[in-house]
N, C-alpha and C. Protein backbone atom coordinates (compact mmCIF):
# COMPACT_ATOMS: atom_id res chain seq x y z
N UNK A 1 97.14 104.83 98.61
CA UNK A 1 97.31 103.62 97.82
C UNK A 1 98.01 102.58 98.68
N UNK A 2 97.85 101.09 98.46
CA UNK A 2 97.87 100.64 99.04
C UNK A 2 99.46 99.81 98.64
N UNK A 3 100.02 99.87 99.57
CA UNK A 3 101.37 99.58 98.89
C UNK A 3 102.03 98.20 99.67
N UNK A 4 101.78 96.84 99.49
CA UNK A 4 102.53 95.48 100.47
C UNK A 4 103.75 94.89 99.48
N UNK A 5 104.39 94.76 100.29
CA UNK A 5 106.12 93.70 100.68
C UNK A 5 106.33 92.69 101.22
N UNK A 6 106.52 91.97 100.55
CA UNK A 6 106.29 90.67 100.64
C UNK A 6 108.12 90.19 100.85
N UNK A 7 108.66 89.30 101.91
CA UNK A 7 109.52 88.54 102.24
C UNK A 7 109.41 87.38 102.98
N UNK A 8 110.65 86.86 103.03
CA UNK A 8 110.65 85.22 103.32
C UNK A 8 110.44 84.34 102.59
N UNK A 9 109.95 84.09 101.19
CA UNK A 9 110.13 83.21 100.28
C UNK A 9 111.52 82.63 100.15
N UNK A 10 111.80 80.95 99.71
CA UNK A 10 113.34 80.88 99.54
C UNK A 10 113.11 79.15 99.29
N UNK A 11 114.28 78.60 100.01
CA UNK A 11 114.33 77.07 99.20
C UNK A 11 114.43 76.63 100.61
N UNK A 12 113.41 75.39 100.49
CA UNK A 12 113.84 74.43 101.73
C UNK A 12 113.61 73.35 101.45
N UNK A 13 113.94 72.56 102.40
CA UNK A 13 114.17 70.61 101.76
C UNK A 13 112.40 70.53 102.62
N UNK A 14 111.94 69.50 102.09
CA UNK A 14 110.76 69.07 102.48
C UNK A 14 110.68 68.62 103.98
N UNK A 15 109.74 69.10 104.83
CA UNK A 15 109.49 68.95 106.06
C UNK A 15 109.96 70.38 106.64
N UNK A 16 110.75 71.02 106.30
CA UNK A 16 110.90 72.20 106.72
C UNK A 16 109.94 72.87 106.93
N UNK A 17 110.22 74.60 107.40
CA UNK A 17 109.46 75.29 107.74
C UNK A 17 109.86 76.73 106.62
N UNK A 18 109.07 77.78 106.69
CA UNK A 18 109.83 79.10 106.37
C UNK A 18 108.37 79.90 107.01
N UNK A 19 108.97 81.27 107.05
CA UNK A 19 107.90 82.42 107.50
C UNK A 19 107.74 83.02 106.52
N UNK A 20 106.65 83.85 105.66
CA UNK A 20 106.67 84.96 105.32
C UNK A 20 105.66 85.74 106.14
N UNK A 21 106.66 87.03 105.41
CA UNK A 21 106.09 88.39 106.16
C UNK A 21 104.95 89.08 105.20
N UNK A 22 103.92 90.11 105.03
CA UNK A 22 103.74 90.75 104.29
C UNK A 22 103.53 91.98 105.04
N UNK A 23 103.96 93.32 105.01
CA UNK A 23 104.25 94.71 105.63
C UNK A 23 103.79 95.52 104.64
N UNK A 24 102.48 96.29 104.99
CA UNK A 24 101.61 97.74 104.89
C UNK A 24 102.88 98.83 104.53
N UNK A 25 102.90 99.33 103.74
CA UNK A 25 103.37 100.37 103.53
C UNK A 25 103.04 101.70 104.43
N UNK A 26 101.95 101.85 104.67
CA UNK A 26 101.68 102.71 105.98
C UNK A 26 100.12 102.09 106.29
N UNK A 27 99.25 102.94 106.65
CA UNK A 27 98.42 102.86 107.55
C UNK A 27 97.72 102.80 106.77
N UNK A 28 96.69 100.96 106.55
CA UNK A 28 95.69 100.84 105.99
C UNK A 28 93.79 100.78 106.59
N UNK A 29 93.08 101.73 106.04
CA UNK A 29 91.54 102.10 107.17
C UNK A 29 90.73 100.86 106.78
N UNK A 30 89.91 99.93 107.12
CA UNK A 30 88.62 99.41 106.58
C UNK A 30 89.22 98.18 105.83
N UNK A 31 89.65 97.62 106.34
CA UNK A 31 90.31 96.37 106.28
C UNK A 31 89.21 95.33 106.40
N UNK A 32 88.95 94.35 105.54
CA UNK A 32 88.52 93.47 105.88
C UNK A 32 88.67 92.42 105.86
N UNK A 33 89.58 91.98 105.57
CA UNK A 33 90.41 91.01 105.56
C UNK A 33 92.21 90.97 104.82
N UNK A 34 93.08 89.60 105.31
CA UNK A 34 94.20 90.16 104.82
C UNK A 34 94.41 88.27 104.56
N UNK A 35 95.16 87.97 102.95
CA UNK A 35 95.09 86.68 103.09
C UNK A 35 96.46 86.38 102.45
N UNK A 36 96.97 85.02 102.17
CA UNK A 36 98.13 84.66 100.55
C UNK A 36 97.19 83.87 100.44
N UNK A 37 97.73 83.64 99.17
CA UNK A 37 97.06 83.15 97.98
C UNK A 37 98.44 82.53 97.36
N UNK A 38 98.30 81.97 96.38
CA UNK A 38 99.56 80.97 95.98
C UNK A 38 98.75 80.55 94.23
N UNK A 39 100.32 80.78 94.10
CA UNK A 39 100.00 80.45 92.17
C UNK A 39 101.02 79.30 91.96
N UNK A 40 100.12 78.73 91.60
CA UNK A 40 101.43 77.24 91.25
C UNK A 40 101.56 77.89 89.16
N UNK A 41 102.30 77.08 88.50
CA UNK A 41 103.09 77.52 86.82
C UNK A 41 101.52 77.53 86.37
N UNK A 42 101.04 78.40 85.54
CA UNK A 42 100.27 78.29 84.90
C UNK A 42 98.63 78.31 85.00
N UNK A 43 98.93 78.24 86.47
CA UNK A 43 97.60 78.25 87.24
C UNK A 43 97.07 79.46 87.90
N UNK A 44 95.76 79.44 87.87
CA UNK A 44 95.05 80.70 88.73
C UNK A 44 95.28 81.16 90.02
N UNK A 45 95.78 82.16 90.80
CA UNK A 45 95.69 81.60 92.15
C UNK A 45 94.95 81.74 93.38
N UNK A 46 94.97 80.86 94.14
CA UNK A 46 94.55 80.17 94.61
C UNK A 46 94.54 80.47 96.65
N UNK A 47 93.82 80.59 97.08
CA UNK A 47 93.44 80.84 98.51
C UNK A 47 94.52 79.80 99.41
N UNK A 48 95.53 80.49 99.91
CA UNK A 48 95.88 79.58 101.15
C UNK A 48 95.49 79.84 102.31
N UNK A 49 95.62 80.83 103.05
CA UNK A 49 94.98 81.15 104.52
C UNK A 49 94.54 82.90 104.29
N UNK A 50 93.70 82.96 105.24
CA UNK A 50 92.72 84.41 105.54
C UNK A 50 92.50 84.86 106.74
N UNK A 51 92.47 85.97 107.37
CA UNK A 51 92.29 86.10 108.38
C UNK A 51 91.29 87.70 108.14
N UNK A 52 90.28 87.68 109.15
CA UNK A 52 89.55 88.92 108.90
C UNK A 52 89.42 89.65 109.87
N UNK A 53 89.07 90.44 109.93
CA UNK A 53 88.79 91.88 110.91
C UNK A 53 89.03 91.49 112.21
N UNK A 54 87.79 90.49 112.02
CA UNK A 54 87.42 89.90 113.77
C UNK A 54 88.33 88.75 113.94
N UNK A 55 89.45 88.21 113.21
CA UNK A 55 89.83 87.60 113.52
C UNK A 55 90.09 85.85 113.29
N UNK A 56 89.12 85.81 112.48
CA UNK A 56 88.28 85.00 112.02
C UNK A 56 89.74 84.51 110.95
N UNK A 57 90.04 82.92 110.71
CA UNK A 57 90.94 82.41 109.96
C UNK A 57 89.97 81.59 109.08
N UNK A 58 90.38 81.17 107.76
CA UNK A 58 89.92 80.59 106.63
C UNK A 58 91.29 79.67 106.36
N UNK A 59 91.48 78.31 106.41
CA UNK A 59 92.61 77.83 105.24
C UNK A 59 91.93 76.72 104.12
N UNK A 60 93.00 76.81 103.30
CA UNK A 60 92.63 75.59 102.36
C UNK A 60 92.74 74.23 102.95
N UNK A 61 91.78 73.63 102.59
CA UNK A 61 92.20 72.23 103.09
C UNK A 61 93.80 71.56 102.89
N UNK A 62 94.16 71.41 101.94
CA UNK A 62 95.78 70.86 102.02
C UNK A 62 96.99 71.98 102.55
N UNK A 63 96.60 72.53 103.28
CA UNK A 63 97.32 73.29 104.42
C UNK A 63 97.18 73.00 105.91
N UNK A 64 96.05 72.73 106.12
CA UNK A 64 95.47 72.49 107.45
C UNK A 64 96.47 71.87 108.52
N UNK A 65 96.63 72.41 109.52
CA UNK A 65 97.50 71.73 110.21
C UNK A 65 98.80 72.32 110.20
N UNK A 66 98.65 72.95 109.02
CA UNK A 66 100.51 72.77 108.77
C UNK A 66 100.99 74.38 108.81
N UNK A 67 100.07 75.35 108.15
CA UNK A 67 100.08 76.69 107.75
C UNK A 67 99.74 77.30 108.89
N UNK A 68 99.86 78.79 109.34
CA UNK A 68 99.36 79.30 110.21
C UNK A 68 99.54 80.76 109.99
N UNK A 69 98.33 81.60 109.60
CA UNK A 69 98.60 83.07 109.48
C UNK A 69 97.92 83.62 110.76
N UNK A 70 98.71 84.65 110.83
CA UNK A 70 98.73 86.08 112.23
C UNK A 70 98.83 87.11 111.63
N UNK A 71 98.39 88.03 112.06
CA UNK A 71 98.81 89.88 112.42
C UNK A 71 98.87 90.33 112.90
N UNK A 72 99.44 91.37 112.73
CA UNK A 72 99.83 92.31 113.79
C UNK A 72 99.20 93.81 112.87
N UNK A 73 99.41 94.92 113.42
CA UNK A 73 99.18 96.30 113.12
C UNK A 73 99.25 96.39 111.91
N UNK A 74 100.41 96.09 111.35
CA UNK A 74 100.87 96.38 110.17
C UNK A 74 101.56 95.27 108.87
N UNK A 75 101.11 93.86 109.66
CA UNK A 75 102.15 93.25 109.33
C UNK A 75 100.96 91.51 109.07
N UNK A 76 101.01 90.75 108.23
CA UNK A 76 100.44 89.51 107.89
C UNK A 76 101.74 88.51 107.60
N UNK A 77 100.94 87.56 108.68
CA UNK A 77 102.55 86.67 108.82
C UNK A 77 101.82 84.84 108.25
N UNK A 78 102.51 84.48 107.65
CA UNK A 78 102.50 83.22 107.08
C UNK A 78 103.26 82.37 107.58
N UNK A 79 103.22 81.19 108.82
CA UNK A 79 103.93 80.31 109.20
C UNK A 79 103.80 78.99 108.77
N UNK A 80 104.83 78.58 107.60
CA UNK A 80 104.09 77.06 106.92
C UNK A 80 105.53 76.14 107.27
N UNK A 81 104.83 75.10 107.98
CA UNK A 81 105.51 73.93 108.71
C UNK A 81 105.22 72.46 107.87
N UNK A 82 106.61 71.91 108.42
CA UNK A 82 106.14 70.57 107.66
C UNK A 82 105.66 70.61 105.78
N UNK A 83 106.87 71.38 105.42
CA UNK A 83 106.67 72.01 104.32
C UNK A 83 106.50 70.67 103.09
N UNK A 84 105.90 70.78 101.99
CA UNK A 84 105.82 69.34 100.84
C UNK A 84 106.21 69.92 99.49
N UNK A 85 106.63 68.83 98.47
CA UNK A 85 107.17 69.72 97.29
C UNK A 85 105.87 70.43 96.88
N UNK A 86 104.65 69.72 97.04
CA UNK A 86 103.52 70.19 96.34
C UNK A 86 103.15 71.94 97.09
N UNK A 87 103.98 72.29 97.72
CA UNK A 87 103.84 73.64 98.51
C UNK A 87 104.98 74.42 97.50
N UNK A 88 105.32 73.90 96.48
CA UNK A 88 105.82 75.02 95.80
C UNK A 88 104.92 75.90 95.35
N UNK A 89 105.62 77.44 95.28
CA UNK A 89 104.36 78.17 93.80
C UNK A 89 104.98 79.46 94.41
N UNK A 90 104.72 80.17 93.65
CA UNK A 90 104.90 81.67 94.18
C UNK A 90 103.60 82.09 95.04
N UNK A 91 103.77 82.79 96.13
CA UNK A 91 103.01 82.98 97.30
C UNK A 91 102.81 84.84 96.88
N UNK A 92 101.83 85.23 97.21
CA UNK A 92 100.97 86.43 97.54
C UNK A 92 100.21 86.64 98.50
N UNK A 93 100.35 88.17 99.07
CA UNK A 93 99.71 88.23 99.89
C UNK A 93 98.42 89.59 99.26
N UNK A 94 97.16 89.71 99.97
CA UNK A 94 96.29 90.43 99.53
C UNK A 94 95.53 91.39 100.68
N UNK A 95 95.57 92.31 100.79
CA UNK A 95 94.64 93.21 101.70
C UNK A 95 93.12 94.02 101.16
N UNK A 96 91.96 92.77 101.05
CA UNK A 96 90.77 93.48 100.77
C UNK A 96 90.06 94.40 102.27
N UNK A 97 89.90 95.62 101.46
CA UNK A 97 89.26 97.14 101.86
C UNK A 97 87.80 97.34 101.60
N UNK A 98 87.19 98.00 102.53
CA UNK A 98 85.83 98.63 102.00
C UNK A 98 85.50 99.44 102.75
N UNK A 99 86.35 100.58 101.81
CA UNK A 99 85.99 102.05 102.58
C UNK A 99 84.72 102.86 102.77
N UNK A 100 83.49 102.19 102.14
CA UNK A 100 82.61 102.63 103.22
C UNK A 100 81.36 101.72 102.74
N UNK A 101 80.23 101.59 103.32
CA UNK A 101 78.96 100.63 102.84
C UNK A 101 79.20 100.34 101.74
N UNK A 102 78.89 101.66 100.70
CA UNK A 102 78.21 102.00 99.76
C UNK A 102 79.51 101.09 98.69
N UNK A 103 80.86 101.41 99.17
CA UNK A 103 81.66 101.17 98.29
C UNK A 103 81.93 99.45 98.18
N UNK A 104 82.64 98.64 97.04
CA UNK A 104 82.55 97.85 97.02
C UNK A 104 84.22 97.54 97.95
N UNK A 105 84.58 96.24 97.98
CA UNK A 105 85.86 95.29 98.67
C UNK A 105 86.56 95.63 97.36
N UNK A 106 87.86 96.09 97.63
CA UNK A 106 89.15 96.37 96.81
C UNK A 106 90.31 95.76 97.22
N UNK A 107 90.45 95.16 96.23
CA UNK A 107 91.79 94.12 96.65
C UNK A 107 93.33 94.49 96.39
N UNK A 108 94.04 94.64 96.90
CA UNK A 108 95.25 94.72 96.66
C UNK A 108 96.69 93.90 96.85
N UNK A 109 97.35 93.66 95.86
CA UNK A 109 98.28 92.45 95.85
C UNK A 109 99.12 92.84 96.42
N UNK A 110 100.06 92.08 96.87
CA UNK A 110 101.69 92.07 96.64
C UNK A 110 102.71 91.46 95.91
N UNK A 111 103.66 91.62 95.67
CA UNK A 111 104.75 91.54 94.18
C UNK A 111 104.64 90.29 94.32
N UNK A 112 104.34 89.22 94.91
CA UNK A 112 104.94 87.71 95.36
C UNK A 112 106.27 87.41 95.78
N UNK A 113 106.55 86.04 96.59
CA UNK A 113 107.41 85.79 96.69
C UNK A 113 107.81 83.87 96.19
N UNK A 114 108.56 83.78 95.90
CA UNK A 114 109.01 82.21 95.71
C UNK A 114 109.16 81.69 96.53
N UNK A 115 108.08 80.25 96.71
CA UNK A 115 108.47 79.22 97.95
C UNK A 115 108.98 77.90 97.06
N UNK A 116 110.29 77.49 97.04
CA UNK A 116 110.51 76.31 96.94
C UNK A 116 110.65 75.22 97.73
N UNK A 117 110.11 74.00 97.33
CA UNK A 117 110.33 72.96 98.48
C UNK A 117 111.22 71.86 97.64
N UNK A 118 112.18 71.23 98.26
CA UNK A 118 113.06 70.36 97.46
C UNK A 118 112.42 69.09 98.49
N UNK A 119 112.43 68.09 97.36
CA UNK A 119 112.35 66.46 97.97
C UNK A 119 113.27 65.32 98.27
């Protein structure tokens, strides 16, 4: 089972920066991608950056520039710069799987974390 931990959420004044981390509980097979996603109050959420197998990055347009996800082995890193209030929301991270052809992409969350941005 797939178990992520999510840190680095917190409060920063606008233009700032913060990192989050998201860390595998152990050793995940058939990975096909690893992304956050972000829920602003009330809302669905919502795709911020992706990164896949090969490497391959996806962001939302009102990130561009500013966001930057990496990985490592075990580990999906979120670097968002030049931070705006509109970058508040609680942040998630997700590791979709597909353990074999036949089977379908299984997604798995993490608890979230809180990004505040003050203006």
């Amino acid at each position: 089972q797939v178990q992520l931990l999510e840190s680095g959420g917190g409060l920063v004044q606008a233009g700032g920066s913060l990192r989050l981390s998201c860390a595998n509980s152990g050793s995940i097979r058939s990975i096909v991608a690893v992304g956050w996603y972000r829920q602003f109050l009330g809302n669905e959420r919502d795709l911020v950056a992706q990164i896949d197998s090969g490497g391959v990055t996806n962001y939302a347009d009102s990130v561009k520039g500013r966001f930057t996800i990496s990985r490592d082995k075990t580990t999906v890193y979120l670097q968002m710069d030049s931070l705006k209030s509109e970058d508040t929301a609680v942040y998630y991270c997700a590791v979709d799987v597909k353990p074999s052809i036949e089977a379908p992409i299984r997604r798995s969350w993490g608890q979230g974390t809180q990004v505040t941005v003050s203006s």
